[in-house]
Coordinates of C-alpha atoms in Angstrom, one line a residue:
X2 CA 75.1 136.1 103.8
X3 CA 71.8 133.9 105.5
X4 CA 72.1 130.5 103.5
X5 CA 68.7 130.5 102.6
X6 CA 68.9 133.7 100.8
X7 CA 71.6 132.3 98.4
X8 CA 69.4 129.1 97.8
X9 CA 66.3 131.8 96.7
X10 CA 69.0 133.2 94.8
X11 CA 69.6 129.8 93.1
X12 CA 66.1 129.5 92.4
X13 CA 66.2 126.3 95.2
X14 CA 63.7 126.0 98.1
X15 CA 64.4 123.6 100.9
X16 CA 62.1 122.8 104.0
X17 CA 63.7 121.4 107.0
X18 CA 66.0 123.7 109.6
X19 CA 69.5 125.0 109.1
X20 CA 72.5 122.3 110.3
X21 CA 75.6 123.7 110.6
X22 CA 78.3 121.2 109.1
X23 CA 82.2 121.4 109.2
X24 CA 83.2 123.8 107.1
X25 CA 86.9 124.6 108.3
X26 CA 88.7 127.7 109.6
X27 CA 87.8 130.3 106.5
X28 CA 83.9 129.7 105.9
X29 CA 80.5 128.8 107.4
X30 CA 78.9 125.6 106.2
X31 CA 75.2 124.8 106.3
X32 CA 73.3 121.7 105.2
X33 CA 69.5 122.7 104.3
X34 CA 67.3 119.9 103.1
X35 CA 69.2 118.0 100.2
X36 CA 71.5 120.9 99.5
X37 CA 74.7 122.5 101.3
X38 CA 75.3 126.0 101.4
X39 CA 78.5 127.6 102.1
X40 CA 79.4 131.2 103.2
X41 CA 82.1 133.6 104.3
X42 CA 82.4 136.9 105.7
X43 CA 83.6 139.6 103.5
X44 CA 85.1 136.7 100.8
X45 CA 88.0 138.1 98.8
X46 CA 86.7 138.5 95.3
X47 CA 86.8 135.0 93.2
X48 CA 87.2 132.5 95.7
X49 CA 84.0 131.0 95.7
X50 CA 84.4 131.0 91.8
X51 CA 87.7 129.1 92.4
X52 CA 86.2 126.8 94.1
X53 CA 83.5 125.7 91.7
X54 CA 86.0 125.6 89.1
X55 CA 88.3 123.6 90.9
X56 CA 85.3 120.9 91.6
X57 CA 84.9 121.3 88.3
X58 CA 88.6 120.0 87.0
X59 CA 89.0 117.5 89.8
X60 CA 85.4 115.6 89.0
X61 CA 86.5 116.1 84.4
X62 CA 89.5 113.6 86.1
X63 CA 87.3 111.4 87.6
X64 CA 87.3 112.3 91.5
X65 CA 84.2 111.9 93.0
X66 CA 83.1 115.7 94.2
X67 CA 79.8 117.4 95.3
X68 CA 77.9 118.8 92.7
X69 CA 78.0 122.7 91.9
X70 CA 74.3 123.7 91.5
X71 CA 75.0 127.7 92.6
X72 CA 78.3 130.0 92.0
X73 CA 77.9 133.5 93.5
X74 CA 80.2 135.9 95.0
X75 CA 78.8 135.4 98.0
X76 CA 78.9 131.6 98.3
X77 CA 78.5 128.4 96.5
X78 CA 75.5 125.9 96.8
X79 CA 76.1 121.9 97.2
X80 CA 74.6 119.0 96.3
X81 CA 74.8 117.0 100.0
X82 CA 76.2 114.0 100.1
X83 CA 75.3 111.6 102.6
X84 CA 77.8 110.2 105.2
X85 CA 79.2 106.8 104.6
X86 CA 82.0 104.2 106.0
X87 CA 85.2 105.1 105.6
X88 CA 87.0 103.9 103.0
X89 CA 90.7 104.5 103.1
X90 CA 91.4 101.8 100.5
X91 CA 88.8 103.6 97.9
X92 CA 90.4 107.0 98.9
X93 CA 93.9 105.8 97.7
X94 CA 92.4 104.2 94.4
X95 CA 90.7 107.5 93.6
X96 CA 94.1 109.5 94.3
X97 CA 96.4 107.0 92.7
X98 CA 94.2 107.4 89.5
X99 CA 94.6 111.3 89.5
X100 CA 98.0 111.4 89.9
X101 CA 99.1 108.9 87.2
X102 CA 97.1 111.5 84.8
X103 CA 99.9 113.7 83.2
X104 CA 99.5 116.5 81.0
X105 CA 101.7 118.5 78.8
X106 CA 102.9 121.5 81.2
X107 CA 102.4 123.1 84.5
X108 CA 99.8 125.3 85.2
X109 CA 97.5 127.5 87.7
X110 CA 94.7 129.4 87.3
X111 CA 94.3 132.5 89.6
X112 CA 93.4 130.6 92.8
X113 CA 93.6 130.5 96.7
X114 CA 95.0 128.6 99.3
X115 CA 92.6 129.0 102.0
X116 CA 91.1 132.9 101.8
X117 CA 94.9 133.3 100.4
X118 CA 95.2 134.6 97.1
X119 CA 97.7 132.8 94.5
X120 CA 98.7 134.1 91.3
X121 CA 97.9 132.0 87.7
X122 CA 101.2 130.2 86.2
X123 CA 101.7 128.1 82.9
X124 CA 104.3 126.0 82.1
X125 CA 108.4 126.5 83.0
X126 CA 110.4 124.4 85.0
X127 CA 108.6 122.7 87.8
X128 CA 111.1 124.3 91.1
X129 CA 110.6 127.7 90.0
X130 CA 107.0 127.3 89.1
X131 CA 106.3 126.2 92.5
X132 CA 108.3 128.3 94.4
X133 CA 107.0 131.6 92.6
X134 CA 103.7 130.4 92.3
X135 CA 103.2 128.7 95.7
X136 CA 105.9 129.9 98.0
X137 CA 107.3 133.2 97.2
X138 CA 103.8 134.9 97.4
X139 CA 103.1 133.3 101.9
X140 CA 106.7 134.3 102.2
X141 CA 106.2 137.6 100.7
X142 CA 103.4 137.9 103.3
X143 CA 104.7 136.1 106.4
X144 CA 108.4 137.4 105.9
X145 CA 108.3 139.7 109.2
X146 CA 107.1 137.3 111.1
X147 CA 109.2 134.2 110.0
X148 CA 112.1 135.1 112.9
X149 CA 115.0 134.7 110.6
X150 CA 113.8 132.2 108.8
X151 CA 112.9 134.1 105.4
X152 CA 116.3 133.1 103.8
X153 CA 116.4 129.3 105.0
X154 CA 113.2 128.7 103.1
X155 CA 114.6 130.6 100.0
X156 CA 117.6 128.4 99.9
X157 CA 115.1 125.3 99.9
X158 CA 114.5 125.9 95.9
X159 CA 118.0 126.8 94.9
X160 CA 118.1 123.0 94.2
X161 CA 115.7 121.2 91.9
X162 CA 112.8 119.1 93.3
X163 CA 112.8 116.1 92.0
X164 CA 109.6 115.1 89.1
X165 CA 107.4 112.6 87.8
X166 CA 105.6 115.0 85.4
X167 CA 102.7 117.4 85.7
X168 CA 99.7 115.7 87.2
X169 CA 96.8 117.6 88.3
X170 CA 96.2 117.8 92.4
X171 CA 93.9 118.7 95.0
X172 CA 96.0 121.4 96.5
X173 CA 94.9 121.1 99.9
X174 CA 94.6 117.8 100.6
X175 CA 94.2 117.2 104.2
X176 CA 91.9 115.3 106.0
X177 CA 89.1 117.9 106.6
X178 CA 88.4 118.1 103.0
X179 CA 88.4 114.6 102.4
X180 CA 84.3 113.5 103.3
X181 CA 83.5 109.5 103.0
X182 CA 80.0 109.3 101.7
X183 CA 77.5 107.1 100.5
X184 CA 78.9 105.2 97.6
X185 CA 82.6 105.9 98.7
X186 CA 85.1 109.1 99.2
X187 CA 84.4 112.4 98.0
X188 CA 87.3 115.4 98.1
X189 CA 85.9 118.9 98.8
X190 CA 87.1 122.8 99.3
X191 CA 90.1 122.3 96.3
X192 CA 93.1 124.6 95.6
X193 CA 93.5 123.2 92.0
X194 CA 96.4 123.3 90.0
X195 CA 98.7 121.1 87.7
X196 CA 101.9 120.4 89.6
X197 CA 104.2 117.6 91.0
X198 CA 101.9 114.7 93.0
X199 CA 104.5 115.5 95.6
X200 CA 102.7 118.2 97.0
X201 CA 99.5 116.7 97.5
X202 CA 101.5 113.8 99.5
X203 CA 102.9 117.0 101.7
X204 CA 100.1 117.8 102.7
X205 CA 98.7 114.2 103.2
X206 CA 101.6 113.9 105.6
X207 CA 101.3 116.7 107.9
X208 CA 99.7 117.0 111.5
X209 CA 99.2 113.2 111.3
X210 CA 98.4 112.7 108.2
X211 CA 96.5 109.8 106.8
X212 CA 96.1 106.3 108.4
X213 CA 98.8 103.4 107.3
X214 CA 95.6 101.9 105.6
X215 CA 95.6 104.8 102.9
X216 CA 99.2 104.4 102.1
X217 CA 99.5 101.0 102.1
X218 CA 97.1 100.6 99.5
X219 CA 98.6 104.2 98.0
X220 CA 101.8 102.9 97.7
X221 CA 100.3 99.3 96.3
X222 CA 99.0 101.1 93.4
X223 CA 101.4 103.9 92.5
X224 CA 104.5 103.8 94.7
X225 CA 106.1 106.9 95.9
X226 CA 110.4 107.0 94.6
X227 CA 112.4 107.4 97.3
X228 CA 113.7 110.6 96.1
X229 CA 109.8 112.2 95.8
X230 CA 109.8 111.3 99.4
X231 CA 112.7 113.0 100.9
X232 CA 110.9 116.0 99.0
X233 CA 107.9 116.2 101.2
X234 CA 109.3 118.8 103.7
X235 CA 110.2 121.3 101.3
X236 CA 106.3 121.1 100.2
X237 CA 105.3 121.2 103.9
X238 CA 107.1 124.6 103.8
X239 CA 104.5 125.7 101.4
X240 CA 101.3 124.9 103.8
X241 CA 103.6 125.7 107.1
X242 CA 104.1 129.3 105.8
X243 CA 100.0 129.1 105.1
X244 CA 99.7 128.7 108.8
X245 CA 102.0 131.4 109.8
X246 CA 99.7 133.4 108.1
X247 CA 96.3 132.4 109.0
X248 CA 97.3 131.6 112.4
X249 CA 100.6 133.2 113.4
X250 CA 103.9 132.4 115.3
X251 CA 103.3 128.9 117.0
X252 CA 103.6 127.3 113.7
X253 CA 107.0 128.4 113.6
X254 CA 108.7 125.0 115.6
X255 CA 107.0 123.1 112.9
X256 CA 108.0 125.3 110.1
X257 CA 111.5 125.1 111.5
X258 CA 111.5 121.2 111.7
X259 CA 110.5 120.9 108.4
X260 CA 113.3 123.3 106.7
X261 CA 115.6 121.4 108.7
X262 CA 114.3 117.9 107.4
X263 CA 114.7 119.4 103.9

């Protein structure tokens, strides 16, 4: 869809030309005037919905986000937020806080990981929420093309992982959808649900992860138990089967390493 027809759509006018911004692998990102717009071809039904919503849930917890001024199926509408200095320390502070929030079960809304649909979940025990929420529907879907590897993952959650209580999380948290801005960090592009902090960490972890300065001041404020840690593969899994999907076979070394690490 042209960006400037979902602003009209929005009732919004902006002068100035069309700058195309990051906007990862599954959608087109546009920054027009003081507003961002952001599209996809063909968009499954919902996402864009799912989005706003989980902007929505992570800024009621007090993360700083971008402001929803347009939900469509087509695309959603941005408030822009102006580049800043990084801030690695004020990144962990914001984190830290949303993951000490607990709340009384687990639970998922219909969402997506990616362009990937995930079903809704409430409440259970936290290894077979995850695993039939989160993993069992990117196995499902990458099983022919996981070389054998299908059955090690399912043995990963014949074990409990270990818990701290349900805290609500970003969902994809890695460092493309984290954007420092004027007046400190901002997340973006949330899969939101209400699971083990754990899984954020994962994913904070992989392909590089985050500088030392984020986890120093991370682990300052709410330290990560040894046990949690040794966890962080078996999330990996999770996003590693993700990228089976989206981008095929060579993510099968890492996928591999991380089973094994489990």
């Amino acid at each position: 869809m042209d960006p400037r027809a979902l602003l009209r759509r929005a009732g919004l006018e902006a002068e100035g030309p069309l700058l195309p911004l990051h906007g990862g692998d599954m959608a087109r990102v546009w920054r027009v005037g003081p507003y961002v717009v952001k599209v996809a071809e063909d968009p499954p039904p919902g996402l864009f919905p799912a989005e706003a919503k989980g902007l929505a849930e992570l800024g009621k917890r007090g993360v700083r986000v971008p402001r929803v001024l347009h939900v469509a199926e087509e695309g959603l509408v941005l408030a822009y937020l102006a580049p800043g200095k990084e801030d690695w320390e004020g990144l962990a502070a914001m984190l830290a806080r949303l993951h000490r929030q607990k709340e009384a079960v687990y639970w998922a809304e219909p969402g997506f990981l990616g362009t990937f649909p995930l079903p809704g979940r409430r409440g259970g025990e936290w290894t077979e929420f995850f695993f039939l929420r989160c993993v069992e529907p990117l196995l499902k879907a990458t099983w022919e093309r996981l070389e054998g590897l299908g059955p090690k993952v399912e043995a990963l959650f014949r074990e409990p992982l270990p818990t701290e209580g349900p805290a609500p999380l970003h969902g994809d948290l890695w460092h493309g959808n984290v954007h420092f801005a004027q007046g400190g960090p901002a997340l973006l592009d949330p899969s939101f649900f209400v699971g083990e902090r754990g899984v954020d960490l994962a994913m904070m972890r992989l392909f590089g992860g985050f500088p030392p300065a984020f986890w120093r001041a991370y682990e300052a404020l709410y330290p990560v138990p040894e046990a949690v840690a040794r966890a962080l593969p078996r999330y990996q899994v999770y996003y590693l089967l993700a990228h089976v999907h989206f981008f095929g076979r060579g993510y099968l070394g890492a996928l591999w390493k991380a089973i094994s690490a489990s």
